[in-house]
Tab-separated table of C-alpha atoms in Angstrom:
chain	number	residue	atom	x	y	z
A	1282	MET	CA	101.571	118.859	99.521
A	1283	SER	CA	103.686	120.157	96.662
A	1284	HIS	CA	101.547	118.441	94.025
A	1285	THR	CA	99.637	121.096	92.098
A	1286	ASP	CA	98.107	119.458	89.016
A	1287	PRO	CA	94.786	117.911	90.088
A	1288	LEU	CA	94.663	115.729	86.972
A	1289	GLN	CA	98.033	114.020	87.540
A	1290	PRO	CA	99.084	111.658	90.301
A	1291	PRO	CA	101.395	113.272	92.893
A	1292	HIS	CA	104.332	111.061	91.994
A	1293	ALA	CA	103.950	111.156	88.183
A	1294	ASN	CA	107.718	111.537	87.801
A	1295	GLY	CA	108.753	109.755	90.968
A	1296	ASP	CA	110.510	106.484	91.717
A	1297	GLU	CA	107.950	103.697	91.202
A	1298	THR	CA	110.245	101.024	92.630
A	1299	THR	CA	109.922	102.304	96.224
A	1300	GLU	CA	107.135	101.380	98.592
A	1301	LEU	CA	104.748	104.219	99.302
A	1302	LEU	CA	103.027	102.206	102.008
A	1303	SER	CA	104.195	99.322	104.172
A	1304	ALA	CA	101.810	97.554	106.561
A	1305	ARG	CA	103.239	94.909	108.903
A	1306	GLY	CA	101.532	92.686	111.478
A	1307	ILE	CA	98.220	94.565	111.437
A	1308	ARG	CA	95.815	93.073	113.935
A	1309	LYS	CA	92.338	94.176	114.894
A	1310	SER	CA	89.558	92.749	117.074
A	1311	PHE	CA	86.109	94.039	117.895
A	1312	GLY	CA	85.400	92.529	121.323
A	1313	ASP	CA	85.872	88.782	120.981
A	1314	ASN	CA	85.651	88.960	117.188
A	1315	VAL	CA	89.164	88.797	115.691
A	1316	VAL	CA	88.898	90.571	112.332
A	1317	LEU	CA	92.549	90.895	111.282
A	1318	GLN	CA	95.136	88.297	112.318
A	1319	GLY	CA	98.409	89.885	111.235
A	1320	ILE	CA	98.255	91.558	107.799
A	1321	ASP	CA	101.464	92.241	105.893
A	1322	PHE	CA	101.620	93.958	102.536
A	1323	GLY	CA	103.130	96.892	100.718
A	1324	VAL	CA	102.094	99.192	97.904
A	1325	ARG	CA	104.629	100.743	95.517
A	1326	ARG	CA	104.161	104.123	93.916
A	1327	GLY	CA	101.853	103.925	90.928
A	1328	GLU	CA	100.704	100.393	91.878
A	1329	VAL	CA	97.114	99.147	92.054
A	1330	VAL	CA	96.462	96.553	94.744
A	1331	THR	CA	93.028	94.920	94.901
A	1332	LEU	CA	91.627	93.058	97.904
A	1333	ILE	CA	89.150	90.314	97.097
A	1334	GLY	CA	87.461	87.700	99.238
A	1335	PRO	CA	84.201	86.757	100.905
A	1336	SER	CA	82.167	89.244	102.956
A	1337	GLY	CA	83.440	89.452	106.509
A	1338	SER	CA	87.024	88.480	105.583
A	1339	GLY	CA	88.448	91.765	106.911
A	1340	LYS	CA	89.040	93.650	103.618
A	1341	THR	CA	87.256	96.859	104.625
A	1342	THR	CA	88.931	96.869	108.024
A	1343	VAL	CA	92.297	96.731	106.342
A	1344	LEU	CA	91.317	99.722	104.195
A	1345	ARG	CA	90.001	101.727	107.152
A	1346	SER	CA	93.187	100.969	109.098
A	1347	LEU	CA	95.301	102.574	106.384
A	1348	ASN	CA	93.915	106.053	106.893
A	1349	GLY	CA	92.973	106.066	110.575
A	1350	LEU	CA	89.240	105.387	110.379
A	1351	GLU	CA	90.039	102.276	112.438
A	1352	THR	CA	92.942	101.982	114.884
A	1353	PRO	CA	94.569	98.552	114.774
A	1354	ASP	CA	95.412	96.799	118.044
A	1355	ALA	CA	98.925	95.969	116.870
A	1356	GLY	CA	101.237	96.254	113.919
A	1357	THR	CA	103.022	99.063	112.148
A	1358	LEU	CA	102.264	101.331	109.209
A	1359	GLU	CA	104.938	103.250	107.321
A	1360	PHE	CA	104.441	105.862	104.621
A	1361	ASP	CA	107.180	106.681	102.153
A	1362	GLY	CA	110.043	105.584	104.364
A	1363	GLY	CA	108.982	107.894	107.187
A	1364	PRO	CA	108.772	106.991	110.871
A	1365	ALA	CA	106.646	103.913	111.433
A	1366	ILE	CA	103.340	104.218	113.297
A	1367	ASP	CA	103.345	101.562	115.993
A	1368	PHE	CA	99.777	100.688	116.933
A	1369	ALA	CA	100.885	98.869	120.083
A	1370	ARG	CA	101.322	102.353	121.526
A	1371	PRO	CA	98.947	105.337	121.532
A	1372	VAL	CA	99.216	107.124	118.179
A	1373	PRO	CA	100.067	110.831	118.638
A	1374	PRO	CA	97.388	113.105	117.089
A	1375	LYS	CA	99.940	114.733	114.787
A	1376	GLN	CA	100.988	111.360	113.414
A	1377	ARG	CA	97.371	110.299	112.927
A	1378	LEU	CA	96.628	113.498	111.017
A	1379	ALA	CA	99.723	113.024	108.868
A	1380	MET	CA	98.538	109.492	108.046
A	1381	ARG	CA	95.113	110.760	106.995
A	1382	ASP	CA	96.688	113.511	104.908
A	1383	ARG	CA	98.453	110.963	102.713
A	1384	SER	CA	95.250	109.139	101.594
A	1385	ALA	CA	91.681	109.701	100.556
A	1386	MET	CA	88.854	107.183	100.603
A	1387	VAL	CA	85.939	106.595	98.259
A	1388	PHE	CA	83.134	104.890	100.181
A	1389	GLN	CA	80.386	102.460	99.149
A	1390	GLN	CA	77.580	104.918	99.795
A	1391	HIS	CA	79.060	108.106	98.276
A	1392	ASN	CA	78.735	110.020	101.612
A	1393	LEU	CA	78.079	113.343	99.889
A	1394	PHE	CA	76.663	116.283	101.852
A	1395	PRO	CA	73.030	116.354	100.676
A	1396	HIS	CA	72.519	120.078	101.317
A	1397	ARG	CA	75.594	121.123	99.279
A	1398	THR	CA	76.055	121.279	95.537
A	1399	VAL	CA	78.475	119.042	93.684
A	1400	LEU	CA	81.046	121.825	93.562
A	1401	GLU	CA	80.604	122.592	97.240
A	1402	ASN	CA	81.098	118.929	98.082
A	1403	VAL	CA	84.309	118.766	96.082
A	1404	ILE	CA	85.944	121.934	97.468
A	1405	GLU	CA	85.013	121.224	101.144
A	1406	GLY	CA	88.184	119.305	101.970
A	1407	PRO	CA	90.711	121.426	100.107
A	1408	VAL	CA	89.307	124.718	101.456
A	1409	ARG	CA	88.434	123.776	105.039
A	1410	VAL	CA	91.061	121.155	105.813
A	1411	GLN	CA	93.997	121.960	103.517
A	1412	ARG	CA	93.423	125.742	103.509
A	1413	VAL	CA	93.592	125.944	99.708
A	1414	PRO	CA	92.435	129.388	98.437
A	1415	LYS	CA	88.825	129.056	97.333
A	1416	ALA	CA	89.407	130.320	93.784
A	1417	ARG	CA	92.120	127.732	93.199
A	1418	ALA	CA	90.027	124.961	94.768
A	1419	VAL	CA	87.088	125.860	92.496
A	1420	ALA	CA	89.264	125.903	89.376
A	1421	GLU	CA	90.761	122.510	90.255
A	1422	ALA	CA	87.376	121.053	91.118
A	1423	GLU	CA	85.958	122.189	87.767
A	1424	ALA	CA	88.888	120.561	85.948
A	1425	LEU	CA	88.283	117.284	87.812
A	1426	LEU	CA	84.544	117.370	87.138
A	1427	GLU	CA	85.263	117.907	83.478
A	1428	ARG	CA	87.656	114.931	83.704
A	1429	VAL	CA	84.872	112.560	84.750
A	1430	GLY	CA	82.189	114.040	82.502
A	1431	LEU	CA	80.261	115.960	85.187
A	1432	ALA	CA	81.161	119.572	84.460
A	1433	GLU	CA	77.548	120.449	83.791
A	1434	LYS	CA	76.510	119.064	87.187
A	1435	ARG	CA	78.661	121.456	89.268
A	1436	ASP	CA	75.596	123.252	90.694
A	1437	ALA	CA	73.379	120.187	91.090
A	1438	TYR	CA	72.582	118.620	94.445
A	1439	PRO	CA	73.277	114.975	95.167
A	1440	HIS	CA	69.599	113.982	95.044
A	1441	GLU	CA	69.516	115.218	91.438
A	1442	LEU	CA	72.230	112.739	90.393
A	1443	SER	CA	72.172	109.071	89.558
A	1444	GLY	CA	74.014	106.678	91.830
A	1445	GLY	CA	76.820	106.420	89.295
A	1446	GLN	CA	77.106	110.185	89.032
A	1447	GLN	CA	77.174	110.490	92.827
A	1448	GLN	CA	79.970	107.973	93.034
A	1449	ARG	CA	81.956	109.798	90.364
A	1450	VAL	CA	81.571	112.964	92.475
A	1451	GLY	CA	82.879	110.904	95.402
A	1452	ILE	CA	85.931	109.980	93.337
A	1453	VAL	CA	86.457	113.663	92.347
A	1454	ARG	CA	86.163	114.708	95.997
A	1455	ALA	CA	88.939	112.271	96.889
A	1456	LEU	CA	91.134	113.394	93.949
A	1457	ALA	CA	90.684	117.043	94.961
A	1458	LEU	CA	92.666	116.318	98.132
A	1459	LYS	CA	95.646	115.318	95.923
A	1460	PRO	CA	96.373	112.214	98.006
A	1461	ASP	CA	99.400	109.998	97.596
A	1462	LEU	CA	97.135	106.966	98.025
A	1463	LEU	CA	93.541	106.444	96.857
A	1464	LEU	CA	91.462	103.969	98.837
A	1465	PHE	CA	88.272	102.462	97.346
A	1466	ASP	CA	85.869	100.509	99.556
A	1467	GLU	CA	83.700	98.452	97.206
A	1468	PRO	CA	82.919	101.567	95.164
A	1469	THR	CA	80.284	99.861	92.987
A	1470	SER	CA	78.486	97.639	95.499
A	1471	ALA	CA	75.645	100.135	96.134
A	1472	LEU	CA	75.022	100.796	92.432
A	1473	ASP	CA	72.465	99.361	90.057
A	1474	PRO	CA	74.193	96.955	87.644
A	1475	GLU	CA	73.840	99.273	84.657
A	1476	LEU	CA	75.717	102.044	86.538
A	1477	VAL	CA	78.684	99.926	87.613
A	1478	GLY	CA	80.550	100.267	84.311
A	1479	GLU	CA	80.730	104.060	84.319
A	1480	VAL	CA	82.374	104.105	87.756
A	1481	LEU	CA	84.780	101.291	87.012
A	1482	HIS	CA	85.779	103.099	83.793
A	1483	VAL	CA	86.883	106.138	85.783
A	1484	ILE	CA	88.846	104.016	88.283
A	1485	LYS	CA	90.490	102.052	85.478
A	1486	GLU	CA	91.570	105.297	83.822
A	1487	LEU	CA	93.091	106.492	87.079
A	1488	ALA	CA	94.935	103.192	87.335
A	1489	ASP	CA	96.272	103.627	83.807
A	1490	GLU	CA	97.459	107.156	84.671
A	1491	GLY	CA	99.560	105.899	87.527
A	1492	TRP	CA	97.555	106.739	90.639
A	1493	THR	CA	98.489	104.559	93.604
A	1494	MET	CA	95.374	102.708	94.749
A	1495	VAL	CA	94.126	100.030	97.127
A	1496	VAL	CA	90.761	98.777	96.001
A	1497	VAL	CA	88.380	96.473	97.859
A	1498	THR	CA	86.093	95.009	95.208
A	1499	HIS	CA	83.770	92.181	94.300
A	1500	GLU	CA	84.177	93.076	90.625
A	1501	LEU	CA	86.647	90.355	89.704
A	1502	SER	CA	86.868	91.353	86.036
A	1503	PHE	CA	87.998	94.788	87.133
A	1504	ALA	CA	90.578	93.279	89.479
A	1505	ARG	CA	91.853	91.105	86.635
A	1506	GLN	CA	92.201	94.050	84.267
A	1507	ALA	CA	93.381	96.900	86.519
A	1508	ALA	CA	95.402	95.383	89.418
A	1509	ASP	CA	99.135	94.948	89.594
A	1510	GLU	CA	98.690	92.655	92.619
A	1511	VAL	CA	95.667	90.834	93.936
A	1512	LEU	CA	95.330	89.918	97.607
A	1513	PHE	CA	92.807	87.188	98.448
A	1514	MET	CA	91.604	87.485	102.041
A	1515	ASP	CA	89.619	85.036	104.117
A	1516	GLY	CA	89.219	84.792	107.889
A	1517	GLY	CA	91.268	87.887	108.613
A	1518	VAL	CA	94.396	86.688	106.844
A	1519	ILE	CA	95.881	87.128	103.368
A	1520	VAL	CA	95.537	83.612	102.046
A	1521	GLU	CA	97.204	84.255	98.690
A	1522	ARG	CA	98.716	87.123	96.737
A	1523	GLY	CA	100.053	87.493	93.242
A	1524	ALA	CA	99.601	88.918	89.774
A	1525	PRO	CA	96.019	88.766	88.419
A	1526	ALA	CA	96.985	86.196	85.798
A	1527	ASP	CA	98.305	83.879	88.515
A	1528	ILE	CA	95.475	84.361	91.015
A	1529	PHE	CA	92.644	84.007	88.511
A	1530	THR	CA	94.006	81.277	86.245
A	1531	ASN	CA	96.215	79.204	88.541
A	1532	PRO	CA	95.556	79.883	92.261
A	1533	ARG	CA	97.803	77.872	94.557
A	1534	GLU	CA	95.544	77.711	97.593
A	1535	GLU	CA	92.401	75.596	97.837
A	1536	ARG	CA	90.512	78.379	99.653
A	1537	THR	CA	91.239	80.715	96.760
A	1538	ARG	CA	90.110	78.136	94.221
A	1539	ARG	CA	86.863	77.502	96.080
A	1540	PHE	CA	86.078	81.228	96.271
A	1541	LEU	CA	86.795	81.843	92.598
A	1542	ASP	CA	84.819	78.777	91.500
A	1543	ARG	CA	81.832	79.988	93.479
A	1544	ILE	CA	82.015	83.513	92.040
A	1545	LEU	CA	83.040	82.746	88.493
A	1546	ARG	CA	81.121	79.511	87.893
A	1547	PRO	CA	78.321	80.095	85.323
A	1548	LEU	CA	74.815	79.581	86.591
A	1549	ASP	CA	73.323	76.172	85.761
């Protein structure tokens, strides 16, 4: 990739009216369990799209389908106006690698290498996969760690960090790959409540800086504040989509209203 500043989104000066990602008719089953029933959505450059909905609604499968961790049974995926990937046919390895090269995922459980330091975790992808010279990868990793307040933890091991610190390292590791698209799979669900805020703060700052993101989250206040578009999923379909103000204050669909009432209703 031509993007060289690790602290800026790749398309900082690009056209934000064009779709970076277009997903059409995405379907996925695991055996007899139909998980996705034809998902259509797009993400423009610099846009933040959040996926909300009950557990088991297919949100994570959508996310994993965007970077090749899952292979849909049908549908197409198109990056940046390039040739569409048609999942009805076998995906050529080169096309699959190109798809993965465009995005980076932050997982629920951090997924850091326990036997490597923070710095070693961050530079692993750039050095081994992208063949970035080690000295440059180290310098960029240090800048990113400074960016999220973890510069002093560069030589620490994951077990020496809090859950929130580990997840911030996970975010830095994704940023170090300089992806066009950041994918977050419920990035705070494994954290103690008091640690959620520090991670959401980093993600919100990235959103404000113009990084393109798709975020699966149960943190509805974050979705309300950070998202450009909210997709509500249930039963493997997108039931409703719209701006946060519309989804959270005036949802059109009864299924959306029931979900939000259940989540947002104060305890009796």
